[in-house]
Short mmCIF file of N, CA and C and ligand atoms in Angstrom, two decimals:
data_model
loop_
_atom_site.label_atom_id
_atom_site.label_comp_id
_atom_site.label_asym_id
_atom_site.label_seq_id
_atom_site.Cartn_x
_atom_site.Cartn_y
_atom_site.Cartn_z
N MET R 1 -21.77 -40.44 6.10
CA MET R 1 -22.64 -40.91 6.83
C MET R 1 -21.74 -41.46 8.19
N MET R 2 -20.70 -41.84 7.98
CA MET R 2 -20.01 -42.57 8.90
C MET R 2 -19.45 -41.37 9.58
N ILE R 3 -18.94 -40.27 9.01
CA ILE R 3 -18.01 -39.25 9.64
C ILE R 3 -19.09 -38.51 10.50
N ILE R 4 -20.42 -38.24 9.86
CA ILE R 4 -21.30 -37.54 10.70
C ILE R 4 -21.54 -38.35 12.20
N ALA R 5 -21.77 -39.68 11.99
CA ALA R 5 -21.89 -40.40 13.22
C ALA R 5 -20.99 -40.41 14.17
N ALA R 6 -19.50 -40.58 13.79
CA ALA R 6 -18.48 -40.64 14.65
C ALA R 6 -18.31 -39.19 15.04
N LEU R 7 -18.76 -38.09 14.52
CA LEU R 7 -18.79 -36.81 15.02
C LEU R 7 -19.77 -36.70 16.24
N LEU R 8 -20.99 -37.10 15.75
CA LEU R 8 -22.04 -37.01 16.67
C LEU R 8 -21.48 -37.88 18.20
N LEU R 9 -21.04 -38.94 17.92
CA LEU R 9 -20.55 -40.06 19.04
C LEU R 9 -19.62 -39.13 19.92
N ALA R 10 -18.52 -38.61 19.28
CA ALA R 10 -17.42 -37.59 20.00
C ALA R 10 -18.20 -36.81 20.87
N LEU R 11 -19.07 -35.95 20.31
CA LEU R 11 -19.81 -34.86 20.63
C LEU R 11 -20.59 -35.42 22.25
N VAL R 12 -21.37 -36.55 22.07
CA VAL R 12 -21.96 -36.74 23.29
C VAL R 12 -20.98 -37.66 24.19
N ALA R 13 -20.18 -38.25 23.80
CA ALA R 13 -19.02 -38.55 24.77
C ALA R 13 -18.48 -37.45 25.46
N LEU R 14 -18.09 -36.32 24.75
CA LEU R 14 -17.30 -35.10 25.70
C LEU R 14 -18.47 -34.51 26.77
N LEU R 15 -19.88 -34.41 25.98
CA LEU R 15 -20.72 -33.75 26.84
C LEU R 15 -21.01 -34.60 28.19
N ALA R 16 -20.76 -35.92 27.93
CA ALA R 16 -20.85 -36.99 29.15
C ALA R 16 -20.08 -36.63 30.30
N MET R 17 -18.76 -36.29 29.59
CA MET R 17 -17.55 -36.31 30.59
C MET R 17 -17.77 -35.84 32.01
N PRO R 18 -18.57 -34.92 32.29
CA PRO R 18 -18.44 -34.23 33.52
C PRO R 18 -19.47 -35.24 34.33
N LEU R 19 -20.36 -36.10 33.63
CA LEU R 19 -21.20 -36.70 34.64
C LEU R 19 -20.59 -38.07 34.78
N VAL R 20 -19.66 -38.62 33.95
CA VAL R 20 -18.76 -39.83 34.09
C VAL R 20 -18.07 -39.93 35.12
N SER R 21 -17.14 -38.54 34.91
CA SER R 21 -15.87 -38.40 35.84
C SER R 21 -16.06 -37.06 36.65
N SER R 22 -16.51 -36.95 37.79
CA SER R 22 -16.77 -35.76 38.60
C SER R 22 -15.74 -35.29 39.65
N LYS R 23 -14.32 -36.12 39.10
CA LYS R 23 -12.90 -35.51 40.06
C LYS R 23 -12.61 -34.46 39.18
N GLY R 24 -11.69 -33.80 39.70
CA GLY R 24 -11.15 -32.38 39.53
C GLY R 24 -12.01 -31.19 39.44
N GLU R 25 -11.35 -30.13 38.90
CA GLU R 25 -11.82 -28.88 39.23
C GLU R 25 -13.10 -28.52 38.15
N GLN R 26 -14.30 -28.14 38.69
CA GLN R 26 -15.43 -27.85 37.93
C GLN R 26 -15.87 -26.56 38.05
N SER R 27 -15.54 -25.89 38.94
CA SER R 27 -16.19 -24.23 39.02
C SER R 27 -15.55 -23.32 37.95
N PRO R 28 -16.15 -22.84 37.19
CA PRO R 28 -15.49 -21.96 36.07
C PRO R 28 -14.56 -20.89 36.68
N SER R 29 -14.74 -20.14 37.96
CA SER R 29 -13.88 -19.33 38.21
C SER R 29 -12.42 -19.69 38.67
N ARG R 30 -12.56 -21.00 38.72
CA ARG R 30 -11.06 -21.48 38.81
C ARG R 30 -10.62 -22.19 37.94
N ARG R 31 -11.04 -22.13 36.75
CA ARG R 31 -10.48 -22.44 35.38
C ARG R 31 -10.66 -21.34 34.23
N PRO R 32 -10.01 -19.93 34.75
CA PRO R 32 -9.97 -19.00 33.51
C PRO R 32 -9.30 -19.30 32.48
N TRP R 33 -8.39 -20.11 32.01
CA TRP R 33 -7.73 -20.27 30.87
C TRP R 33 -8.77 -21.26 29.98
N ALA R 34 -9.51 -21.98 30.40
CA ALA R 34 -10.30 -23.19 29.64
C ALA R 34 -11.39 -21.92 28.90
N ILE R 35 -12.06 -21.50 30.13
CA ILE R 35 -12.98 -20.45 29.69
C ILE R 35 -12.63 -19.60 28.60
N ALA R 36 -11.36 -18.63 29.09
CA ALA R 36 -10.97 -17.73 28.07
C ALA R 36 -10.77 -18.30 26.71
N ALA R 37 -10.05 -19.70 26.78
CA ALA R 37 -10.00 -20.27 25.42
C ALA R 37 -11.14 -20.50 24.42
N VAL R 38 -12.30 -20.92 25.44
CA VAL R 38 -13.77 -20.99 24.67
C VAL R 38 -14.23 -19.75 23.97
N VAL R 39 -14.17 -18.70 24.81
CA VAL R 39 -14.48 -17.39 24.49
C VAL R 39 -13.73 -16.93 23.31
N VAL R 40 -12.49 -16.85 23.22
CA VAL R 40 -11.42 -16.40 22.10
C VAL R 40 -12.03 -17.15 21.07
N MET R 41 -12.27 -18.73 21.04
CA MET R 41 -12.53 -19.50 19.63
C MET R 41 -13.67 -19.16 19.09
N VAL R 42 -14.82 -18.91 20.26
CA VAL R 42 -16.24 -18.68 19.68
C VAL R 42 -16.16 -17.08 18.91
N GLY R 43 -15.30 -16.01 19.51
CA GLY R 43 -15.25 -14.94 19.03
C GLY R 43 -14.15 -14.84 17.73
N LEU R 44 -13.67 -15.80 17.76
CA LEU R 44 -13.01 -15.85 16.38
C LEU R 44 -13.51 -16.23 15.27
N VAL R 45 -14.25 -17.43 15.48
CA VAL R 45 -15.17 -18.00 14.21
C VAL R 45 -16.29 -16.82 13.90
N PHE R 46 -16.84 -16.30 14.96
CA PHE R 46 -18.02 -14.92 14.73
C PHE R 46 -17.38 -14.00 13.73
N SER R 47 -16.33 -13.34 14.36
CA SER R 47 -15.60 -12.28 13.76
C SER R 47 -15.14 -12.43 12.45
N LEU R 48 -14.36 -13.59 12.36
CA LEU R 48 -13.87 -14.10 10.93
C LEU R 48 -15.37 -14.45 9.59
N THR R 49 -16.42 -15.04 10.32
CA THR R 49 -17.21 -15.09 9.62
C THR R 49 -17.79 -13.52 9.02
N VAL R 50 -18.05 -12.75 9.87
CA VAL R 50 -18.43 -11.29 9.46
C VAL R 50 -17.41 -10.71 8.74
N VAL R 51 -16.32 -10.89 8.84
CA VAL R 51 -15.24 -10.06 8.27
C VAL R 51 -15.07 -10.87 6.60
N GLY R 52 -15.44 -11.98 6.37
CA GLY R 52 -15.57 -13.04 5.27
C GLY R 52 -16.62 -12.22 4.37
N TYR R 53 -17.77 -12.27 4.93
CA TYR R 53 -18.85 -11.64 4.10
C TYR R 53 -18.62 -10.41 3.78
N ARG R 54 -17.83 -9.56 4.17
CA ARG R 54 -17.62 -7.97 3.95
C ARG R 54 -16.55 -8.17 2.79
N GLU R 55 -15.73 -9.07 2.92
CA GLU R 55 -14.51 -8.91 1.84
C GLU R 55 -14.78 -8.76 0.40
N PRO R 56 -13.81 -8.10 -0.24
CA PRO R 56 -14.42 -7.85 -1.70
C PRO R 56 -14.27 -9.21 -2.50
N TRP R 57 -13.48 -10.04 -1.90
CA TRP R 57 -13.12 -11.30 -3.02
C TRP R 57 -14.28 -11.85 -2.92
N LEU R 58 -15.50 -11.99 -2.51
CA LEU R 58 -16.72 -12.63 -2.65
C LEU R 58 -17.62 -11.85 -3.56
N PRO R 59 -17.85 -12.27 -4.84
CA PRO R 59 -18.63 -11.73 -5.43
C PRO R 59 -20.10 -11.36 -5.24
N GLN R 60 -20.61 -10.56 -5.76
CA GLN R 60 -22.02 -9.93 -5.02
C GLN R 60 -23.22 -10.84 -5.55
N PHE R 61 -23.62 -11.82 -5.09
CA PHE R 61 -24.47 -12.37 -5.70
C PHE R 61 -25.80 -12.18 -6.30
N LYS R 62 -26.03 -11.09 -5.29
CA LYS R 62 -27.49 -10.63 -5.49
C LYS R 62 -27.69 -9.15 -6.26
N ALA R 63 -26.28 -8.81 -7.30
CA ALA R 63 -26.45 -7.41 -7.51
C ALA R 63 -27.66 -7.29 -8.63
N PRO R 64 -28.30 -6.33 -8.52
CA PRO R 64 -29.56 -5.99 -9.59
C PRO R 64 -28.77 -5.31 -10.66
N PRO R 65 -29.77 -5.14 -11.76
CA PRO R 65 -28.98 -4.50 -12.86
C PRO R 65 -28.57 -3.15 -12.82
N LEU R 66 -27.85 -2.73 -13.71
CA LEU R 66 -27.45 -1.32 -13.73
C LEU R 66 -28.74 -0.20 -13.95
N ARG R 67 -28.71 0.89 -13.25
CA ARG R 67 -29.71 1.86 -13.45
C ARG R 67 -29.61 2.67 -14.76
N ALA R 68 -30.80 2.73 -15.28
CA ALA R 68 -30.84 3.45 -16.65
C ALA R 68 -30.02 4.63 -16.59
N GLN R 69 -30.18 5.70 -15.40
CA GLN R 69 -29.41 6.81 -15.52
C GLN R 69 -27.96 6.33 -15.50
N THR R 70 -27.65 5.37 -15.01
CA THR R 70 -26.15 5.09 -15.01
C THR R 70 -25.58 5.00 -16.46
N THR R 71 -26.24 4.11 -17.37
CA THR R 71 -26.01 3.65 -18.58
C THR R 71 -26.20 4.50 -19.68
N GLY R 72 -27.09 5.15 -19.60
CA GLY R 72 -27.34 5.97 -21.03
C GLY R 72 -28.68 5.27 -21.50
N SER R 73 -28.81 5.76 -22.53
CA SER R 73 -30.36 5.10 -23.13
C SER R 73 -30.33 4.66 -24.61
N THR R 74 -28.91 4.50 -25.24
CA THR R 74 -28.95 4.30 -26.70
C THR R 74 -29.23 2.59 -26.81
N ASN R 75 -29.66 2.45 -27.86
CA ASN R 75 -30.06 0.75 -27.96
C ASN R 75 -28.77 -0.10 -27.40
N LEU R 76 -27.57 0.20 -28.03
CA LEU R 76 -26.31 -0.65 -27.85
C LEU R 76 -26.08 -0.65 -26.24
N VAL R 77 -25.99 0.51 -25.50
CA VAL R 77 -25.83 0.69 -24.47
C VAL R 77 -26.91 -0.16 -23.65
N ILE R 78 -28.05 0.15 -23.96
CA ILE R 78 -28.85 -0.96 -23.19
C ILE R 78 -28.60 -2.23 -23.43
N ARG R 79 -28.88 -3.02 -24.54
CA ARG R 79 -28.38 -4.40 -24.63
C ARG R 79 -27.03 -4.44 -23.79
N GLY R 80 -26.06 -3.86 -24.01
CA GLY R 80 -24.72 -3.93 -23.31
C GLY R 80 -24.88 -4.31 -21.94
N ALA R 81 -25.48 -3.21 -21.05
CA ALA R 81 -25.86 -3.06 -19.82
C ALA R 81 -26.51 -4.21 -19.54
N ALA R 82 -27.42 -4.79 -20.15
CA ALA R 82 -28.44 -5.91 -19.87
C ALA R 82 -27.54 -7.21 -19.71
N LEU R 83 -26.53 -7.21 -20.73
CA LEU R 83 -25.77 -8.65 -20.56
C LEU R 83 -24.82 -8.14 -19.62
N PHE R 84 -24.09 -7.27 -19.14
CA PHE R 84 -23.28 -7.13 -18.15
C PHE R 84 -24.00 -7.69 -17.00
N HIS R 85 -25.22 -7.49 -16.97
CA HIS R 85 -26.15 -7.84 -15.65
C HIS R 85 -26.36 -9.52 -15.82
N ARG R 86 -26.77 -9.73 -17.09
CA ARG R 86 -27.07 -11.20 -17.32
C ARG R 86 -26.03 -12.16 -17.26
N GLN R 87 -24.81 -11.66 -17.79
CA GLN R 87 -23.67 -12.52 -17.87
C GLN R 87 -23.06 -12.66 -16.68
N SER R 88 -23.18 -12.10 -15.89
CA SER R 88 -22.93 -12.26 -14.27
C SER R 88 -21.57 -11.20 -13.97
N CYS R 89 -21.20 -10.34 -15.10
CA CYS R 89 -20.21 -9.74 -14.97
C CYS R 89 -20.14 -8.71 -13.80
N ILE R 90 -21.44 -8.07 -13.67
CA ILE R 90 -21.88 -7.29 -12.56
C ILE R 90 -21.65 -7.76 -10.87
N LEU R 91 -21.48 -9.09 -10.87
CA LEU R 91 -21.30 -9.80 -9.71
C LEU R 91 -19.77 -9.66 -9.17
N CYS R 92 -18.90 -9.48 -10.26
CA CYS R 92 -17.63 -9.10 -9.96
C CYS R 92 -17.06 -7.86 -10.51
N HIS R 93 -17.87 -6.99 -10.82
CA HIS R 93 -17.15 -5.43 -11.47
C HIS R 93 -18.14 -4.53 -10.97
N GLN R 94 -17.81 -3.25 -10.36
CA GLN R 94 -18.77 -2.29 -10.27
C GLN R 94 -18.54 -1.25 -11.39
N ILE R 95 -19.71 -0.64 -11.59
CA ILE R 95 -19.82 0.57 -12.61
C ILE R 95 -20.72 1.47 -11.59
N ASP R 96 -19.88 2.77 -11.39
CA ASP R 96 -20.59 3.59 -10.53
C ASP R 96 -21.29 3.36 -9.16
N GLY R 97 -20.77 2.56 -8.54
CA GLY R 97 -20.86 2.22 -7.30
C GLY R 97 -21.74 1.07 -7.29
N GLN R 98 -22.25 0.21 -8.53
CA GLN R 98 -23.21 -0.88 -8.44
C GLN R 98 -22.34 -1.95 -8.94
N GLY R 99 -22.75 -3.22 -8.13
CA GLY R 99 -21.96 -4.30 -8.28
C GLY R 99 -21.05 -4.60 -7.14
N GLY R 100 -20.23 -5.88 -7.61
CA GLY R 100 -19.32 -6.18 -6.59
C GLY R 100 -17.88 -5.78 -6.84
N SER R 101 -17.21 -6.10 -5.89
CA SER R 101 -15.59 -5.74 -6.12
C SER R 101 -14.61 -6.64 -6.30
N ARG R 102 -15.15 -7.83 -6.72
CA ARG R 102 -14.10 -8.75 -6.84
C ARG R 102 -13.22 -8.58 -8.02
N GLY R 103 -13.41 -8.17 -9.19
CA GLY R 103 -12.49 -7.79 -10.05
C GLY R 103 -12.43 -6.18 -10.03
N PRO R 104 -11.55 -5.38 -11.14
CA PRO R 104 -11.23 -4.22 -11.01
C PRO R 104 -12.73 -3.69 -11.61
N ASN R 105 -12.92 -2.04 -10.96
CA ASN R 105 -13.87 -1.19 -11.09
C ASN R 105 -14.00 -0.89 -12.62
N LEU R 106 -15.18 -1.02 -13.28
CA LEU R 106 -15.25 -0.67 -14.81
C LEU R 106 -15.85 0.82 -15.13
N SER R 107 -15.92 1.58 -14.12
CA SER R 107 -16.74 2.90 -14.27
C SER R 107 -15.89 3.57 -15.30
N GLN R 108 -14.53 3.48 -15.41
CA GLN R 108 -13.76 4.38 -16.42
C GLN R 108 -12.91 3.41 -17.44
N VAL R 109 -13.66 2.05 -17.77
CA VAL R 109 -12.74 1.21 -18.55
C VAL R 109 -12.40 1.53 -19.78
N GLY R 110 -13.60 2.21 -20.19
CA GLY R 110 -13.43 2.70 -21.76
C GLY R 110 -12.37 3.68 -21.78
N ALA R 111 -11.51 4.41 -21.01
CA ALA R 111 -10.47 5.17 -20.77
C ALA R 111 -9.35 4.54 -20.92
N ARG R 112 -9.34 3.39 -20.26
CA ARG R 112 -8.13 2.58 -19.95
C ARG R 112 -7.87 1.42 -20.85
N LEU R 113 -8.87 0.89 -21.47
CA LEU R 113 -8.50 -0.29 -22.56
C LEU R 113 -9.03 0.21 -23.90
N SER R 114 -8.56 -0.22 -24.73
CA SER R 114 -9.14 -0.14 -26.30
C SER R 114 -10.22 -1.14 -26.34
N ARG R 115 -10.82 -1.00 -27.52
CA ARG R 115 -12.01 -2.06 -27.96
C ARG R 115 -11.32 -3.30 -27.76
N ASP R 116 -10.18 -3.72 -28.73
CA ASP R 116 -9.36 -4.69 -28.91
C ASP R 116 -8.85 -5.44 -27.60
N GLN R 117 -8.26 -4.61 -26.61
CA GLN R 117 -8.19 -4.95 -25.19
C GLN R 117 -9.17 -5.63 -24.52
N LEU R 118 -10.48 -4.94 -24.50
CA LEU R 118 -11.74 -5.30 -23.86
C LEU R 118 -12.10 -6.70 -24.45
N VAL R 119 -11.90 -6.68 -25.55
CA VAL R 119 -12.32 -8.15 -26.39
C VAL R 119 -11.67 -9.30 -25.86
N TRP R 120 -10.36 -8.76 -26.03
CA TRP R 120 -9.49 -10.01 -25.45
C TRP R 120 -9.28 -10.20 -24.00
N ARG R 121 -9.85 -9.25 -23.04
CA ARG R 121 -9.80 -9.61 -21.82
C ARG R 121 -11.10 -10.63 -21.66
N ILE R 122 -12.21 -10.24 -22.15
CA ILE R 122 -13.39 -10.76 -21.93
C ILE R 122 -13.46 -12.43 -22.51
N GLN R 123 -12.86 -12.60 -23.86
CA GLN R 123 -12.89 -13.77 -24.53
C GLN R 123 -11.83 -14.60 -23.42
N ASN R 124 -10.78 -14.12 -23.04
CA ASN R 124 -9.89 -15.01 -22.22
C ASN R 124 -9.98 -15.03 -20.78
N GLY R 125 -10.54 -14.15 -20.17
CA GLY R 125 -10.75 -14.21 -18.69
C GLY R 125 -9.32 -13.90 -18.00
N ALA R 126 -9.24 -14.36 -16.94
CA ALA R 126 -8.12 -14.05 -16.17
C ALA R 126 -7.83 -14.95 -14.91
N ALA R 127 -7.24 -14.85 -14.00
CA ALA R 127 -6.98 -15.85 -13.05
C ALA R 127 -8.18 -16.04 -12.41
N SER R 128 -8.69 -14.86 -11.97
CA SER R 128 -10.16 -15.09 -11.50
C SER R 128 -11.28 -14.53 -12.17
N MET R 129 -11.35 -14.60 -13.29
CA MET R 129 -12.36 -14.19 -14.22
C MET R 129 -12.55 -15.19 -15.23
N PRO R 130 -13.76 -15.65 -15.32
CA PRO R 130 -14.05 -16.99 -16.17
C PRO R 130 -13.92 -16.26 -17.81
N PRO R 131 -13.54 -17.06 -18.73
CA PRO R 131 -13.26 -16.84 -20.30
C PRO R 131 -14.72 -16.57 -20.81
N TYR R 132 -15.02 -15.42 -21.58
CA TYR R 132 -16.39 -15.71 -22.40
C TYR R 132 -16.42 -16.04 -23.85
N ALA R 133 -15.22 -16.66 -24.42
CA ALA R 133 -15.30 -17.32 -25.52
C ALA R 133 -16.11 -18.32 -25.54
N GLY R 134 -16.96 -18.22 -26.83
CA GLY R 134 -18.04 -19.60 -26.60
C GLY R 134 -19.23 -19.17 -25.83
N VAL R 135 -19.22 -18.44 -24.70
CA VAL R 135 -20.36 -18.21 -23.98
C VAL R 135 -21.02 -17.16 -24.48
N LEU R 136 -20.38 -15.97 -24.88
CA LEU R 136 -21.14 -14.72 -25.69
C LEU R 136 -20.91 -15.11 -27.26
N THR R 137 -22.09 -14.74 -27.84
CA THR R 137 -21.96 -14.69 -29.19
C THR R 137 -21.28 -13.38 -29.51
N ALA R 138 -21.13 -13.54 -31.03
CA ALA R 138 -20.36 -12.22 -31.76
C ALA R 138 -20.95 -11.15 -31.35
N GLN R 139 -22.23 -11.20 -31.53
CA GLN R 139 -23.00 -9.87 -31.14
C GLN R 139 -23.15 -9.56 -30.19
N GLN R 140 -23.33 -10.55 -28.95
CA GLN R 140 -23.39 -10.09 -27.75
C GLN R 140 -22.04 -9.37 -27.29
N LEU R 141 -20.94 -10.35 -27.71
CA LEU R 141 -19.44 -9.51 -27.41
C LEU R 141 -19.32 -8.20 -28.20
N ARG R 142 -19.61 -7.89 -29.07
CA ARG R 142 -19.99 -6.36 -29.64
C ARG R 142 -20.73 -5.47 -28.81
N ASP R 143 -21.99 -6.00 -28.12
CA ASP R 143 -22.71 -5.32 -27.51
C ASP R 143 -22.07 -4.94 -26.17
N VAL R 144 -21.57 -5.77 -25.20
CA VAL R 144 -20.94 -5.70 -24.28
C VAL R 144 -19.76 -4.66 -24.35
N VAL R 145 -18.95 -4.88 -25.37
CA VAL R 145 -17.81 -4.10 -25.55
C VAL R 145 -17.97 -2.74 -25.84
N GLY R 146 -19.25 -2.56 -26.76
CA GLY R 146 -19.76 -1.22 -27.11
C GLY R 146 -19.96 -0.50 -25.86
N PHE R 147 -20.66 -1.47 -24.86
CA PHE R 147 -21.27 -0.35 -23.79
C PHE R 147 -19.89 -0.06 -22.67
N LEU R 148 -19.05 -1.21 -22.71
CA LEU R 148 -17.63 -0.79 -22.01
C LEU R 148 -17.08 0.72 -22.37
N ALA R 149 -16.91 0.32 -23.83
CA ALA R 149 -16.35 1.59 -24.43
C ALA R 149 -16.51 2.94 -24.03
N THR R 150 -17.88 3.12 -23.93
CA THR R 150 -18.48 4.40 -23.41
C THR R 150 -18.18 4.75 -22.02
N ARG R 151 -17.88 3.71 -21.30
CA ARG R 151 -17.40 4.13 -19.92
C ARG R 151 -16.30 5.02 -19.85
N LYS R 152 -16.19 6.12 -19.95
CA LYS R 152 -14.90 7.08 -19.77
C LYS R 152 -14.86 8.00 -18.83
C1 HEC L 201 -15.77 -14.07 -10.98
C2 HEC L 201 -15.39 -12.67 -11.35
C3 HEC L 201 -15.48 -11.92 -12.57
C4 HEC L 201 -16.65 -12.15 -13.41
C5 HEC L 201 -18.06 -12.75 -13.56
C6 HEC L 201 -16.00 -11.29 -14.45
N1 HEC L 201 -14.97 -10.36 -14.45
FE1 HEC L 201 -14.09 -9.36 -15.50
N2 HEC L 201 -12.48 -9.59 -14.27
C7 HEC L 201 -12.39 -10.17 -12.76
C8 HEC L 201 -11.08 -10.18 -12.29
C9 HEC L 201 -10.27 -10.47 -11.13
C10 HEC L 201 -10.15 -9.17 -13.27
C11 HEC L 201 -8.75 -9.07 -13.28
C12 HEC L 201 -7.99 -9.81 -13.68
C13 HEC L 201 -6.66 -9.43 -14.00
O1 HEC L 201 -6.33 -8.65 -13.95
O2 HEC L 201 -5.61 -10.13 -13.41
C14 HEC L 201 -11.17 -8.73 -14.28
C15 HEC L 201 -10.40 -8.04 -15.78
C16 HEC L 201 -11.48 -7.48 -16.15
C17 HEC L 201 -11.34 -6.82 -17.35
C18 HEC L 201 -9.98 -5.88 -17.52
C19 HEC L 201 -10.29 -4.55 -16.44
C20 HEC L 201 -8.87 -3.58 -16.50
O3 HEC L 201 -9.00 -2.65 -16.04
O4 HEC L 201 -7.79 -4.43 -16.56
C21 HEC L 201 -12.57 -6.49 -18.11
C22 HEC L 201 -12.89 -5.21 -19.19
C23 HEC L 201 -13.47 -7.26 -17.73
N3 HEC L 201 -13.12 -8.21 -16.55
C24 HEC L 201 -14.77 -7.37 -18.10
C25 HEC L 201 -15.57 -8.43 -17.85
C26 HEC L 201 -16.97 -8.49 -18.31
C27 HEC L 201 -17.55 -7.56 -19.35
C28 HEC L 201 -17.51 -9.57 -17.93
C29 HEC L 201 -18.78 -10.28 -18.08
C30 HEC L 201 -19.10 -10.98 -19.46
C31 HEC L 201 -16.69 -10.16 -16.41
N4 HEC L 201 -15.62 -9.33 -16.74
C32 HEC L 201 -17.17 -11.06 -15.67
C33 HEC L 201 -13.21 -10.83 -12.28
C34 HEC L 201 -14.66 -11.01 -13.07
#
């Protein structure tokens, strides 16, 4: 509260500056550096915000479930793919172009990692991946791993 009030006060004081003290140069065309500095700052804030939203480190928070034609239709794969969405894996991992790119693309993870390696990674997580030990039941873990193992 205090901080916001102090900021507002400072803002009002700054805005009142030209009214209080009318000496000095005020015409914009005579103060190119001040104008340029403001333009550059506004431009930077705007462009960095745009770039920030595009960068892959941002999980894709609104990722829809995987399409059925991507996953196939055996029961195991349907359960695993549903968990892949429900447990938020898809926010960070892409499969066939669907999902976020915070973590590695898992379209062909079945060719890269064994089942044991998949289990280990999912249970332990990584620097930027949450550990799922204790989050997934043994059956859910089997379903997700079973699904990922089909991704070759
Ligand atoms: C917050 C983002 C995030 C979420 C959510 C997430 N992961 Fe990850 N995952 C990562 C990152 C980042 C890595 C890379 C870790 C590393 O190598 O240091 C990774 C690595 C992996 C790997 C190893 C991939 C490889 O090629 O080595 C697998 C498999 C994996 N994740 C599966 C899953 C599953 C399954 C889920 C959901 C139960 C999940 N992840 C949820 C970020 C995430």
